[in-house]
Amino acid sequence: SKRLKNLQICRPFVFGNMAVPLKEDRSPDIPTDHTHSWTVFLKGVNGDDLSSFVKRVVFKLHETYANSTRSIEEPPFEVTETGWGEFEISIRVYFVPEASEKNVVMYHHLKLHPYGPEAEQQKTNGATVTSMQYDEFVFNEPTESLFEILTKK
Ligand code: SLL
């Protein structure tokens, strides 16, 4: 559809991961060398639903994982796994066809281990570790259809 000139529309999001150390009562299905359970995610800010304009999010994990390319077609756009190591995850976002927008890719370093001033305490408590970033999708001269999707209540 037609593009709206001289217009820019932005939508905020956050992406990153949470991780917790596995406990003694871990499931026997989890490989013994795994130390953490983690979730990598991409989501709207303040519970905003991105699925009106995000069609699919593809998370590319380390090749030590079976089926390391994980395609998520509906919210929550996230992958939960267990493992032992940190690595870089690519997060590729595909927009709905009406948007006529190229996909965008972000990189996230999966964080499992606390560091910094509170690290020792967090380790003793088995606390959840979080690492996330705020960003914005910026649509320049959006199609009329994308504009409608983003502005309807
Ligand atoms: C490292 N460069 O050596 C990193 C690689 C890979 C982590 C970390 C595998 C789990 C599984 C897993 O945790 N890979 O095989 O199921 O630290």
PDB file of C-alpha atoms and ligand atoms in Angstrom:
ATOM      1  CA  SER A   1       0.000   0.000   0.000  1.00  0.00           C
ATOM      2  CA  LYS A   2       0.901   3.681  -0.230  1.00  0.00           C
ATOM      3  CA  ARG A   3       3.606   5.114   2.023  1.00  0.00           C
ATOM      4  CA  LEU A   4       3.033   8.096   4.262  1.00  0.00           C
ATOM      5  CA  LYS A   5       5.713  10.692   3.497  1.00  0.00           C
ATOM      6  CA  ASN A   6       7.475  12.695   6.191  1.00  0.00           C
ATOM      7  CA  LEU A   7       6.233  10.431   8.918  1.00  0.00           C
ATOM      8  CA  GLN A   8       8.097   8.292  11.403  1.00  0.00           C
ATOM      9  CA  ILE A   9       6.505   5.968  13.900  1.00  0.00           C
ATOM     10  CA  CYS A  10       8.338   4.173  16.715  1.00  0.00           C
ATOM     11  CA  ARG A  11       7.458   1.256  18.953  1.00  0.00           C
ATOM     12  CA  PRO A  12       9.543   0.433  22.040  1.00  0.00           C
ATOM     13  CA  PHE A  13      10.527  -3.079  23.044  1.00  0.00           C
ATOM     14  CA  VAL A  14      12.899  -4.923  25.337  1.00  0.00           C
ATOM     15  CA  PHE A  15      14.954  -8.019  24.651  1.00  0.00           C
ATOM     16  CA  GLY A  16      17.301 -10.083  26.755  1.00  0.00           C
ATOM     17  CA  ASN A  17      17.347 -13.054  29.090  1.00  0.00           C
ATOM     18  CA  MET A  18      16.680 -14.267  32.602  1.00  0.00           C
ATOM     19  CA  ALA A  19      18.564 -17.214  34.105  1.00  0.00           C
ATOM     20  CA  VAL A  20      18.391 -19.258  37.311  1.00  0.00           C
ATOM     21  CA  PRO A  21      20.815 -21.887  38.597  1.00  0.00           C
ATOM     22  CA  LEU A  22      19.341 -25.400  38.495  1.00  0.00           C
ATOM     23  CA  LYS A  23      18.542 -26.843  41.905  1.00  0.00           C
ATOM     24  CA  GLU A  24      19.195 -30.252  43.480  1.00  0.00           C
ATOM     25  CA  ASP A  25      15.638 -31.319  42.603  1.00  0.00           C
ATOM     26  CA  ARG A  26      16.245 -30.823  38.852  1.00  0.00           C
ATOM     27  CA  SER A  27      14.449 -33.104  36.431  1.00  0.00           C
ATOM     28  CA  PRO A  28      16.387 -36.280  35.540  1.00  0.00           C
ATOM     29  CA  ASP A  29      15.812 -35.368  31.868  1.00  0.00           C
ATOM     30  CA  ILE A  30      18.217 -32.439  32.150  1.00  0.00           C
ATOM     31  CA  PRO A  31      21.790 -33.365  31.127  1.00  0.00           C
ATOM     32  CA  THR A  32      24.077 -33.487  34.192  1.00  0.00           C
ATOM     33  CA  ASP A  33      26.510 -30.893  32.823  1.00  0.00           C
ATOM     34  CA  HIS A  34      23.738 -28.264  32.587  1.00  0.00           C
ATOM     35  CA  THR A  35      23.912 -25.656  35.336  1.00  0.00           C
ATOM     36  CA  HIS A  36      21.183 -23.120  34.483  1.00  0.00           C
ATOM     37  CA  SER A  37      17.691 -22.710  33.158  1.00  0.00           C
ATOM     38  CA  TRP A  38      17.205 -19.588  31.028  1.00  0.00           C
ATOM     39  CA  THR A  39      14.692 -17.742  28.872  1.00  0.00           C
ATOM     40  CA  VAL A  40      15.573 -15.387  26.040  1.00  0.00           C
ATOM     41  CA  PHE A  41      12.746 -13.033  25.055  1.00  0.00           C
ATOM     42  CA  LEU A  42      11.600 -10.064  23.011  1.00  0.00           C
ATOM     43  CA  LYS A  43       8.549  -8.219  24.286  1.00  0.00           C
ATOM     44  CA  GLY A  44       6.702  -4.937  24.307  1.00  0.00           C
ATOM     45  CA  VAL A  45       7.147  -2.363  27.032  1.00  0.00           C
ATOM     46  CA  ASN A  46       4.498  -2.277  29.810  1.00  0.00           C
ATOM     47  CA  GLY A  47       2.784  -5.408  28.543  1.00  0.00           C
ATOM     48  CA  ASP A  48       2.387  -3.959  25.027  1.00  0.00           C
ATOM     49  CA  ASP A  49       1.435  -6.676  22.520  1.00  0.00           C
ATOM     50  CA  LEU A  50       3.774  -6.607  19.518  1.00  0.00           C
ATOM     51  CA  SER A  51       1.949  -9.281  17.549  1.00  0.00           C
ATOM     52  CA  SER A  52      -0.234  -6.849  15.580  1.00  0.00           C
ATOM     53  CA  PHE A  53       2.867  -5.922  13.556  1.00  0.00           C
ATOM     54  CA  VAL A  54       5.455  -8.612  14.447  1.00  0.00           C
ATOM     55  CA  LYS A  55       4.822 -11.809  12.489  1.00  0.00           C
ATOM     56  CA  ARG A  56       7.686 -13.958  13.715  1.00  0.00           C
ATOM     57  CA  VAL A  57      10.808 -13.847  15.851  1.00  0.00           C
ATOM     58  CA  VAL A  58      13.688 -16.201  15.072  1.00  0.00           C
ATOM     59  CA  PHE A  59      16.170 -16.930  17.859  1.00  0.00           C
ATOM     60  CA  LYS A  60      19.439 -18.466  16.742  1.00  0.00           C
ATOM     61  CA  LEU A  61      21.076 -20.394  19.587  1.00  0.00           C
ATOM     62  CA  HIS A  62      24.582 -21.852  19.870  1.00  0.00           C
ATOM     63  CA  GLU A  63      25.047 -24.862  17.571  1.00  0.00           C
ATOM     64  CA  THR A  64      25.487 -27.131  20.629  1.00  0.00           C
ATOM     65  CA  TYR A  65      21.669 -27.004  20.864  1.00  0.00           C
ATOM     66  CA  ALA A  66      19.443 -29.347  18.898  1.00  0.00           C
ATOM     67  CA  ASN A  67      17.394 -27.392  16.318  1.00  0.00           C
ATOM     68  CA  SER A  68      19.380 -24.279  17.152  1.00  0.00           C
ATOM     69  CA  THR A  69      17.156 -22.032  15.000  1.00  0.00           C
ATOM     70  CA  ARG A  70      13.909 -21.453  16.893  1.00  0.00           C
ATOM     71  CA  SER A  71      11.091 -19.703  15.092  1.00  0.00           C
ATOM     72  CA  ILE A  72       8.340 -18.271  17.293  1.00  0.00           C
ATOM     73  CA  GLU A  73       5.196 -17.218  15.457  1.00  0.00           C
ATOM     74  CA  GLU A  74       3.116 -15.815  18.298  1.00  0.00           C
ATOM     75  CA  PRO A  75       3.594 -14.201  21.701  1.00  0.00           C
ATOM     76  CA  PRO A  76       5.241 -14.754  24.026  1.00  0.00           C
ATOM     77  CA  PHE A  77       8.217 -14.418  21.698  1.00  0.00           C
ATOM     78  CA  GLU A  78      10.658 -16.385  23.845  1.00  0.00           C
ATOM     79  CA  VAL A  79      12.694 -19.584  24.128  1.00  0.00           C
ATOM     80  CA  THR A  80      13.366 -21.432  27.385  1.00  0.00           C
ATOM     81  CA  GLU A  81      16.285 -23.862  27.630  1.00  0.00           C
ATOM     82  CA  THR A  82      18.808 -25.298  30.029  1.00  0.00           C
ATOM     83  CA  GLY A  83      22.577 -25.246  29.507  1.00  0.00           C
ATOM     84  CA  TRP A  84      26.022 -24.593  30.913  1.00  0.00           C
ATOM     85  CA  GLY A  85      27.514 -21.768  28.884  1.00  0.00           C
ATOM     86  CA  GLU A  86      27.036 -18.198  27.787  1.00  0.00           C
ATOM     87  CA  PHE A  87      26.980 -17.318  24.081  1.00  0.00           C
ATOM     88  CA  GLU A  88      25.597 -14.786  21.638  1.00  0.00           C
ATOM     89  CA  ILE A  89      22.004 -15.205  20.452  1.00  0.00           C
ATOM     90  CA  SER A  90      20.751 -13.520  17.308  1.00  0.00           C
ATOM     91  CA  ILE A  91      17.152 -12.346  17.439  1.00  0.00           C
ATOM     92  CA  ARG A  92      15.628 -11.674  14.006  1.00  0.00           C
ATOM     93  CA  VAL A  93      12.262  -9.959  13.842  1.00  0.00           C
ATOM     94  CA  TYR A  94       9.940 -10.336  10.823  1.00  0.00           C
ATOM     95  CA  PHE A  95       7.081  -7.903  10.353  1.00  0.00           C
ATOM     96  CA  VAL A  96       3.595  -8.549   8.970  1.00  0.00           C
ATOM     97  CA  PRO A  97       3.462  -8.374   5.137  1.00  0.00           C
ATOM     98  CA  GLU A  98       1.296  -5.206   5.145  1.00  0.00           C
ATOM     99  CA  ALA A  99       4.220  -3.362   6.718  1.00  0.00           C
ATOM    100  CA  SER A 100       6.549  -3.987   3.735  1.00  0.00           C
ATOM    101  CA  GLU A 101       9.455  -3.668   6.159  1.00  0.00           C
ATOM    102  CA  LYS A 102      12.728  -5.569   6.069  1.00  0.00           C
ATOM    103  CA  ASN A 103      13.429  -7.865   8.985  1.00  0.00           C
ATOM    104  CA  VAL A 104      15.733  -6.546  11.689  1.00  0.00           C
ATOM    105  CA  VAL A 105      18.302  -8.395  13.752  1.00  0.00           C
ATOM    106  CA  MET A 106      19.575  -7.792  17.289  1.00  0.00           C
ATOM    107  CA  TYR A 107      22.287  -9.609  19.177  1.00  0.00           C
ATOM    108  CA  HIS A 108      22.078 -10.575  22.803  1.00  0.00           C
ATOM    109  CA  HIS A 109      24.820 -12.065  24.948  1.00  0.00           C
ATOM    110  CA  LEU A 110      23.137 -14.753  27.047  1.00  0.00           C
ATOM    111  CA  LYS A 111      24.018 -14.035  30.656  1.00  0.00           C
ATOM    112  CA  LEU A 112      24.048 -16.827  33.225  1.00  0.00           C
ATOM    113  CA  HIS A 113      26.566 -15.652  35.803  1.00  0.00           C
ATOM    114  CA  PRO A 114      26.194 -12.661  38.076  1.00  0.00           C
ATOM    115  CA  TYR A 115      29.104 -10.237  38.301  1.00  0.00           C
ATOM    116  CA  GLY A 116      29.667  -6.885  39.924  1.00  0.00           C
ATOM    117  CA  PRO A 117      29.160  -5.714  43.512  1.00  0.00           C
ATOM    118  CA  GLU A 118      26.215  -8.028  44.266  1.00  0.00           C
ATOM    119  CA  ALA A 119      27.571 -11.127  42.530  1.00  0.00           C
ATOM    120  CA  GLU A 120      28.629 -13.073  45.628  1.00  0.00           C
ATOM    121  CA  GLN A 121      25.322 -12.536  47.353  1.00  0.00           C
ATOM    122  CA  GLN A 122      23.362 -13.444  44.212  1.00  0.00           C
ATOM    123  CA  LYS A 123      25.356 -16.667  43.834  1.00  0.00           C
ATOM    124  CA  THR A 124      24.674 -17.688  47.430  1.00  0.00           C
ATOM    125  CA  ASN A 125      20.957 -16.964  47.030  1.00  0.00           C
ATOM    126  CA  GLY A 126      20.660 -18.733  43.681  1.00  0.00           C
ATOM    127  CA  ALA A 127      19.039 -15.514  42.507  1.00  0.00           C
ATOM    128  CA  THR A 128      17.614 -14.873  39.050  1.00  0.00           C
ATOM    129  CA  VAL A 129      20.052 -13.062  36.780  1.00  0.00           C
ATOM    130  CA  THR A 130      18.591 -10.676  34.214  1.00  0.00           C
ATOM    131  CA  SER A 131      20.241  -8.936  31.289  1.00  0.00           C
ATOM    132  CA  MET A 132      18.088  -6.844  29.011  1.00  0.00           C
ATOM    133  CA  GLN A 133      18.118  -3.856  26.722  1.00  0.00           C
ATOM    134  CA  TYR A 134      15.552  -1.325  25.657  1.00  0.00           C
ATOM    135  CA  ASP A 135      15.290  -0.453  21.961  1.00  0.00           C
ATOM    136  CA  GLU A 136      12.752   0.896  19.472  1.00  0.00           C
ATOM    137  CA  PHE A 137      11.454  -0.219  16.110  1.00  0.00           C
ATOM    138  CA  VAL A 138      11.619   2.875  13.908  1.00  0.00           C
ATOM    139  CA  PHE A 139       9.376   2.893  10.847  1.00  0.00           C
ATOM    140  CA  ASN A 140      10.180   5.648   8.375  1.00  0.00           C
ATOM    141  CA  GLU A 141       7.445   6.504   5.890  1.00  0.00           C
ATOM    142  CA  PRO A 142       5.281   3.567   6.983  1.00  0.00           C
ATOM    143  CA  THR A 143       2.710   2.044   4.648  1.00  0.00           C
ATOM    144  CA  GLU A 144      -0.855   3.190   5.265  1.00  0.00           C
ATOM    145  CA  SER A 145      -1.704  -0.312   6.479  1.00  0.00           C
ATOM    146  CA  LEU A 146       1.123  -0.332   9.019  1.00  0.00           C
ATOM    147  CA  PHE A 147       0.119   3.131  10.196  1.00  0.00           C
ATOM    148  CA  GLU A 148      -3.454   1.900  10.718  1.00  0.00           C
ATOM    149  CA  ILE A 149      -2.274  -1.160  12.622  1.00  0.00           C
ATOM    150  CA  LEU A 150      -0.043   0.912  14.887  1.00  0.00           C
ATOM    151  CA  THR A 151      -2.540   3.644  15.633  1.00  0.00           C
ATOM    152  CA  LYS A 152      -5.806   1.735  16.049  1.00  0.00           C
ATOM    153  CA  LYS A 153      -6.973   1.344  19.639  1.00  0.00           C
TER     154      LYS A 153
HETATM  155  C1  SLL B   1      31.482 -21.377  25.994  1.00  0.00           C
HETATM  156  N1  SLL B   1      31.548 -20.292  23.850  1.00  0.00           N
HETATM  157  O1  SLL B   1      32.406 -22.153  25.710  1.00  0.00           O
HETATM  158  C2  SLL B   1      30.697 -20.792  24.829  1.00  0.00           C
HETATM  159  C3  SLL B   1      29.771 -21.822  24.275  1.00  0.00           C
HETATM  160  C4  SLL B   1      27.732 -23.087  24.618  1.00  0.00           C
HETATM  161  C5  SLL B   1      26.676 -23.404  25.610  1.00  0.00           C
HETATM  162  C6  SLL B   1      28.670 -22.074  25.188  1.00  0.00           C
HETATM  163  C7  SLL B   1      24.771 -26.483  25.402  1.00  0.00           C
HETATM  164  C8  SLL B   1      23.689 -27.232  25.986  1.00  0.00           C
HETATM  165  C9  SLL B   1      23.429 -28.485  25.283  1.00  0.00           C
HETATM  166  C10 SLL B   1      25.214 -25.208  26.067  1.00  0.00           C
HETATM  167  O2  SLL B   1      24.967 -24.812  27.191  1.00  0.00           O
HETATM  168  N2  SLL B   1      26.002 -24.554  25.225  1.00  0.00           N
HETATM  169  O3  SLL B   1      24.301 -29.010  24.612  1.00  0.00           O
HETATM  170  O4  SLL B   1      22.323 -29.006  25.445  1.00  0.00           O
HETATM  171  O5  SLL B   1      31.207 -21.039  27.130  1.00  0.00           O
END
